[in-house]
Coordinates of N, CA and C in Angstrom, one line a residue:
M7 N 14.1 -4.6 22.2 CA 12.7 -5.2 21.6 C 13.0 -5.8 20.4
L8 N 12.3 -7.1 19.3 CA 12.7 -6.2 18.5 C 12.0 -5.0 17.8
K9 N 12.7 -4.4 16.8 CA 12.2 -3.6 15.7 C 11.0 -3.8 14.9
Q10 N 10.3 -2.9 14.4 CA 8.8 -3.7 13.4 C 9.5 -3.2 12.2
K11 N 7.9 -3.7 11.7 CA 8.7 -3.0 9.9 C 7.5 -2.1 9.8
I12 N 7.1 -1.3 8.7 CA 5.8 -0.8 8.5 C 5.5 -1.6 6.7
I13 N 4.2 -2.2 6.4 CA 4.0 -2.3 5.2 C 3.5 0.0 4.2
G14 N 3.1 -0.7 3.8 CA 2.7 0.5 2.5 C 1.8 -0.4 1.7
L15 N 0.3 -0.3 1.5 CA -0.1 -0.9 0.8 C -0.8 0.1 -0.2
D16 N -1.4 0.6 -1.4 CA -2.0 0.8 -2.7 C -3.5 0.5 -3.1
V17 N -4.2 0.2 -2.6 CA -5.3 -0.5 -2.7 C -5.7 -0.2 -4.1
G18 N -6.6 -1.3 -4.7 CA -7.2 -0.9 -5.8 C -7.9 -2.0 -5.8
S19 N -9.2 -1.9 -6.8 CA -10.4 -3.4 -6.5 C -10.4 -4.7 -7.0
K20 N -8.9 -5.1 -8.0 CA -9.5 -6.1 -7.9 C -7.0 -6.4 -8.5
T21 N -5.9 -5.6 -7.2 CA -5.0 -5.9 -6.8 C -4.7 -4.7 -5.4
V22 N -3.6 -5.4 -5.0 CA -2.9 -4.3 -4.2 C -1.4 -4.9 -3.6
G23 N -1.1 -3.3 -4.0 CA 0.4 -2.9 -4.2 C 0.9 -3.1 -2.5
V24 N 2.0 -4.1 -2.3 CA 2.2 -4.4 -1.1 C 4.3 -4.1 -0.6
A25 N 3.9 -3.0 -0.3 CA 5.5 -2.3 0.0 C 5.9 -2.4 1.0
I26 N 7.4 -2.5 1.6 CA 7.5 -2.8 3.1 C 8.6 -2.2 3.7
S27 N 9.2 -1.6 4.7 CA 10.1 -0.8 4.9 C 10.9 -1.7 5.5
D28 N 12.7 -1.2 5.5 CA 13.1 -2.0 6.3 C 13.9 -1.2 7.1
L29 N 15.0 -2.5 8.6 CA 13.9 -2.0 10.0 C 14.6 -0.9 10.0
M30 N 15.2 0.0 10.1 CA 15.6 1.5 10.9 C 14.6 2.5 10.2
G31 N 13.3 2.0 8.8 CA 12.4 2.6 8.7 C 12.7 3.7 8.0
W32 N 13.6 3.3 6.7 CA 13.9 4.5 5.9 C 13.8 4.8 4.6
T33 N 13.7 3.4 4.3 CA 13.6 3.4 2.5 C 12.2 2.0 2.7
A34 N 12.0 2.1 1.4 CA 10.2 1.2 1.1 C 10.9 0.4 -0.1
Q35 N 10.8 -0.8 -0.2 CA 11.7 -1.8 -1.0 C 9.4 -2.8 -1.8
G36 N 9.6 -2.7 -2.9 CA 7.8 -3.3 -3.5 C 8.5 -5.1 -2.6
L37 N 7.1 -5.3 -2.5 CA 7.3 -6.4 -1.8 C 6.1 -7.8 -2.7
D38 N 4.8 -7.0 -3.0 CA 4.0 -7.8 -2.9 C 3.2 -7.8 -4.2
T39 N 2.1 -8.4 -5.3 CA 0.4 -7.8 -5.4 C 0.3 -9.2 -5.4
L40 N -0.9 -8.5 -4.6 CA -1.9 -9.4 -4.7 C -2.8 -9.6 -4.9
H41 N -3.8 -10.3 -5.7 CA -4.7 -11.0 -6.2 C -6.2 -11.1 -5.7
I42 N -6.9 -9.3 -5.8 CA -8.3 -9.5 -5.1 C -9.3 -9.3 -5.5
N43 N -10.6 -9.8 -5.1 CA -11.6 -8.6 -6.0 C -12.5 -8.5 -4.8
E44 N -12.6 -7.3 -5.3 CA -13.2 -5.7 -3.9 C -14.8 -6.1 -4.2
E45 N -15.4 -6.8 -5.7 CA -16.8 -6.3 -5.5 C -17.6 -8.4 -5.2
E46 N -16.6 -9.0 -4.9 CA -16.9 -10.3 -3.8 C -16.2 -10.4 -2.7
N47 N -15.7 -8.7 -2.7 CA -15.3 -8.7 -0.7 C -14.0 -9.8 -1.2
Q48 N -13.6 -10.4 -1.8 CA -12.1 -11.3 -1.6 C -11.6 -10.2 -1.4
L49 N -11.0 -9.9 0.0 CA -9.5 -8.8 0.1 C -8.0 -8.9 0.1
G50 N -7.9 -10.4 0.6 CA -6.9 -10.6 0.0 C -5.8 -10.4 1.7
I51 N -6.6 -10.2 3.0 CA -6.7 -9.8 4.2 C -6.0 -11.3 4.7
D52 N -6.3 -12.5 4.5 CA -5.3 -13.8 5.3 C -3.5 -13.3 4.9
A53 N -3.8 -14.0 3.2 CA -2.6 -13.0 2.6 C -1.4 -12.3 3.4
L54 N -2.4 -10.7 3.6 CA -1.7 -10.0 4.3 C -1.4 -10.5 5.6
M55 N -2.2 -10.4 6.0 CA -2.0 -10.7 7.6 C -0.7 -12.3 8.0
N56 N -0.3 -13.1 6.3 CA 0.6 -13.8 6.5 C 1.9 -13.2 6.1
I57 N 1.8 -11.8 5.8 CA 2.7 -11.3 4.9 C 3.5 -10.1 6.0
I58 N 2.4 -9.5 6.9 CA 2.4 -8.8 8.2 C 3.1 -9.8 9.6
E59 N 2.6 -11.1 9.6 CA 3.4 -12.1 10.7 C 5.0 -12.4 10.0
K60 N 5.0 -13.2 9.1 CA 6.0 -13.2 8.7 C 7.0 -12.0 8.8
E61 N 6.8 -10.6 8.7 CA 7.6 -10.2 8.5 C 8.1 -8.5 9.6
N62 N 7.0 -9.3 10.8 CA 7.2 -8.4 11.6 C 7.1 -7.0 11.7
V63 N 5.7 -7.1 10.9 CA 5.4 -5.5 10.6 C 4.3 -5.3 12.1
G64 N 4.7 -3.7 12.6 CA 3.5 -3.1 12.9 C 2.8 -2.1 12.9
T65 N 3.2 -1.7 11.7 CA 1.9 -0.2 11.1 C 2.2 -0.5 9.8
V66 N 0.6 -0.9 9.4 CA 0.3 -0.5 7.9 C -0.2 0.7 7.8
V67 N 0.4 0.8 6.4 CA -0.1 2.7 5.7 C -0.3 2.4 4.1
I68 N -2.1 2.6 4.2 CA -2.7 2.2 3.3 C -3.0 4.2 2.5
G69 N -2.7 3.7 1.3 CA -2.4 4.8 0.3 C -3.8 5.4 0.4
L70 N -4.2 6.5 0.3 CA -5.4 7.4 0.9 C -6.3 8.3 -0.3
P71 N -6.9 7.6 -1.8 CA -6.8 8.3 -2.7 C -7.8 9.3 -2.7
K72 N -7.0 11.5 -2.9 CA -8.1 12.1 -2.8 C -8.5 13.3 -4.5
N73 N -8.7 13.3 -4.4 CA -9.2 14.2 -4.8 C -8.2 15.4 -5.1
M74 N -8.5 16.3 -6.2 CA -7.6 17.1 -5.7 C -7.6 18.0 -5.7
N75 N -9.2 18.1 -5.1 CA -10.0 19.7 -4.6 C -9.6 18.9 -2.3
N76 N -9.3 17.7 -1.9 CA -9.3 17.4 -0.8 C -10.6 16.6 -0.7
S77 N -11.1 16.2 -1.2 CA -12.6 15.3 -1.0 C -12.2 14.1 -1.1
I78 N -12.9 13.4 -0.4 CA -13.0 11.9 -0.8 C -13.2 10.8 -1.7
G79 N -13.2 10.3 -3.0 CA -14.4 10.0 -3.8 C -14.4 8.4 -3.9
F80 N -14.6 7.6 -5.1 CA -15.4 6.7 -4.7 C -14.3 5.4 -4.3
R81 N -12.7 6.0 -5.6 CA -12.0 5.0 -4.6 C -11.3 5.0 -3.0
G82 N -11.4 6.4 -2.6 CA -10.6 6.4 -1.2 C -11.9 5.9 0.2
E83 N -13.2 6.6 -0.5 CA -14.4 5.3 0.2 C -13.3 3.8 0.5
A84 N -13.0 2.8 -0.4 CA -12.6 1.4 -0.7 C -11.7 1.6 0.2
S85 N -10.6 2.3 -0.1 CA -9.5 2.3 1.0 C -9.7 2.4 2.5
I86 N -10.8 3.1 2.6 CA -11.0 2.7 3.9 C -11.9 2.1 4.7
K87 N -12.7 1.4 3.1 CA -13.0 0.0 4.0 C -12.1 -1.2 3.9
Y88 N -11.1 -0.9 3.4 CA -9.9 -1.8 3.2 C -9.8 -2.2 4.4
K89 N -9.5 -0.7 4.8 CA -8.8 0.1 6.5 C -9.6 -1.6 7.5
E90 N -11.2 -0.1 7.6 CA -11.5 -1.2 8.5 C -11.6 -2.8 8.2
A91 N -11.7 -3.4 7.0 CA -11.8 -4.9 7.3 C -10.6 -5.6 7.9
L92 N -9.3 -4.6 7.7 CA -8.0 -5.3 8.0 C -8.0 -5.0 9.8
L93 N -8.9 -3.6 10.1 CA -8.8 -3.6 11.5 C -9.6 -4.9 12.3
E94 N -11.1 -5.4 11.6 CA -11.5 -6.3 11.5 C -10.8 -7.6 12.1
S95 N -9.2 -8.2 10.9 CA -9.1 -9.4 11.9 C -7.6 -9.0 12.2
L96 N -7.2 -7.7 12.4 CA -5.9 -7.4 13.3 C -6.4 -5.7 14.1
P97 N -6.9 -6.2 15.1 CA -7.8 -5.2 15.6 C -6.3 -4.3 16.5
H98 N -5.2 -5.3 17.3 CA -3.7 -4.2 17.0 C -2.5 -3.5 16.6
I99 N -3.1 -3.6 15.1 CA -1.5 -3.0 14.5 C -2.3 -1.7 14.0
E100 N -2.0 -0.9 14.5 CA -2.1 0.3 13.5 C -1.7 0.8 12.0
V101 N -2.8 1.2 11.6 CA -3.2 1.6 10.1 C -3.2 3.2 10.3
I102 N -2.7 3.8 9.6 CA -2.4 4.9 9.1 C -3.3 4.9 7.5
M103 N -3.8 6.3 6.8 CA -4.2 6.6 6.5 C -3.3 7.3 5.7
W104 N -2.6 7.4 4.6 CA -1.8 8.4 4.0 C -2.0 9.4 2.1
D105 N -2.5 10.3 2.7 CA -2.4 11.0 1.0 C -2.1 10.8 0.2
E106 N -2.1 9.8 -0.9 CA -1.0 9.2 -1.9 C -2.0 9.5 -2.7
R107 N -2.3 10.8 -3.1 CA -3.0 11.8 -4.2 C -1.0 12.4 -4.9
L108 N -1.6 11.8 -6.6 CA 0.4 11.4 -7.5 C 0.8 10.0 -7.2
S109 N 0.8 9.6 -6.5 CA 1.7 8.0 -6.1 C 1.3 7.3 -7.5
T110 N 0.3 6.7 -8.1 CA 0.4 6.2 -9.2 C 0.7 7.0 -10.1
M111 N 0.8 7.9 -10.9 CA 1.6 8.9 -11.5 C 2.8 8.9 -11.2
A112 N 3.2 8.9 -10.5 CA 4.7 9.2 -10.1 C 5.6 7.3 -10.2
A113 N 5.0 6.6 -9.7 CA 4.9 5.3 -9.8 C 5.5 5.1 -11.2
E114 N 3.8 5.5 -12.0 CA 4.8 5.2 -13.7 C 5.6 6.4 -14.5
K115 N 5.5 7.4 -13.8 CA 7.0 8.1 -14.5 C 8.1 7.1 -14.3
S116 N 8.4 7.3 -13.1 CA 9.9 6.1 -13.2 C 9.4 5.1 -13.8
L117 N 8.5 4.9 -13.9 CA 9.3 3.4 -14.5 C 8.8 3.4 -16.1
L118 N 9.0 4.9 -16.5 CA 9.4 5.1 -18.3 C 10.4 5.5 -18.0
E119 N 10.6 6.4 -16.7 CA 12.3 6.7 -17.2 C 13.2 5.6 -17.4
A120 N 12.6 5.2 -16.6 CA 13.3 3.6 -16.8 C 13.6 2.7 -18.1
D121 N 13.2 3.1 -18.3 CA 12.2 1.6 -20.0 C 12.0 1.3 -19.5
V122 N 10.7 1.1 -18.7 CA 10.2 -0.4 -18.2 C 8.7 -0.5 -19.8
S123 N 9.2 -1.6 -20.1 CA 7.9 -2.2 -21.1 C 6.6 -1.7 -21.0
R124 N 5.3 -1.4 -21.4 CA 4.7 -1.7 -20.7 C 3.4 -2.6 -20.0
A125 N 4.0 -4.2 -21.0 CA 3.2 -5.2 -20.2 C 4.0 -5.3 -18.6
K126 N 5.6 -4.9 -18.6 CA 6.1 -5.2 -17.0 C 5.4 -4.2 -16.4
R127 N 5.4 -2.1 -16.5 CA 4.8 -2.0 -15.8 C 3.3 -2.2 -15.8
K128 N 2.3 -2.8 -16.6 CA 1.6 -3.2 -15.7 C 1.7 -4.4 -14.6
K129 N 2.7 -5.2 -14.6 CA 2.2 -6.0 -13.2 C 3.3 -6.1 -12.1
V130 N 3.7 -4.7 -12.2 CA 4.5 -3.9 -11.3 C 4.6 -2.4 -10.7
I131 N 3.0 -1.3 -11.2 CA 2.5 -0.7 -11.2 C 2.0 -0.5 -9.7
D132 N 1.4 -1.5 -9.1 CA 0.7 -1.3 -8.1 C 2.1 -1.1 -6.9
K133 N 2.5 -2.0 -6.9 CA 4.0 -2.6 -6.1 C 4.7 -1.5 -5.7
M134 N 4.8 -0.5 -7.5 CA 5.6 0.4 -7.1 C 4.8 2.3 -6.6
A135 N 3.4 1.8 -7.2 CA 2.5 2.8 -5.9 C 3.1 2.8 -4.6
A136 N 2.9 1.9 -4.6 CA 2.2 0.9 -3.0 C 4.4 1.6 -1.8
V137 N 5.1 1.4 -3.1 CA 6.9 2.1 -2.6 C 6.4 4.0 -2.7
F138 N 6.1 4.2 -3.3 CA 5.8 5.9 -3.2 C 5.2 6.1 -1.0
I139 N 3.8 5.8 -1.6 CA 3.2 5.7 -0.7 C 4.3 5.6 0.4
L140 N 4.5 4.6 0.7 CA 4.9 4.1 2.0 C 6.9 5.6 1.7
Q141 N 7.2 5.5 1.4 CA 7.8 6.2 1.4 C 7.8 7.3 1.5
G142 N 6.8 7.5 0.7 CA 5.7 9.5 1.5 C 5.8 9.4 3.2
Y143 N 5.5 8.0 3.3 CA 5.1 8.5 5.7 C 6.6 8.3 6.0
L144 N 7.2 7.5 5.4 CA 8.7 7.6 6.2 C 9.9 8.9 6.5
D145 N 9.9 9.1 4.9 CA 10.4 10.8 5.2 C 10.0 11.8 5.8
S146 N 8.4 11.4 6.2 CA 7.5 12.6 6.7 C 8.0 12.2 8.5
L147 N 8.5 10.8 8.9 CA 8.5 10.6 10.3 C 10.6 11.3 9.9
N148 N 11.5 11.1 9.7 CA 12.5 11.4 9.7 C 13.0 13.4 9.6

């Protein structure tokens, strides 16, 4: 049987950062940033379904932004709604919610350390946050 990849998502109100695992499930690489409009319920699910099919993805890991006291706020609720929308379109895929506290900050820090300009950081921050989310999940498996 062909081994399936895992994708990680960093869901925002305007973009969804997408990262993908290697076939062994060891490393996460940034793949894409989908432009969405949460207010108008344009969630990029079709584009995501294309990626899932093309890349032979078996599991989707969605970052769940929690507050530091472990409660779920507005962005966390939005991520849960995104999961539900994804499962409506792809009921047979495994979707895991992953505590992503600090992933965006970690991504920002690594981009700053790499001396990436502000304009470039803005373009890749969501994809990088998705990499941190997915890598955290992959590390927990191994």
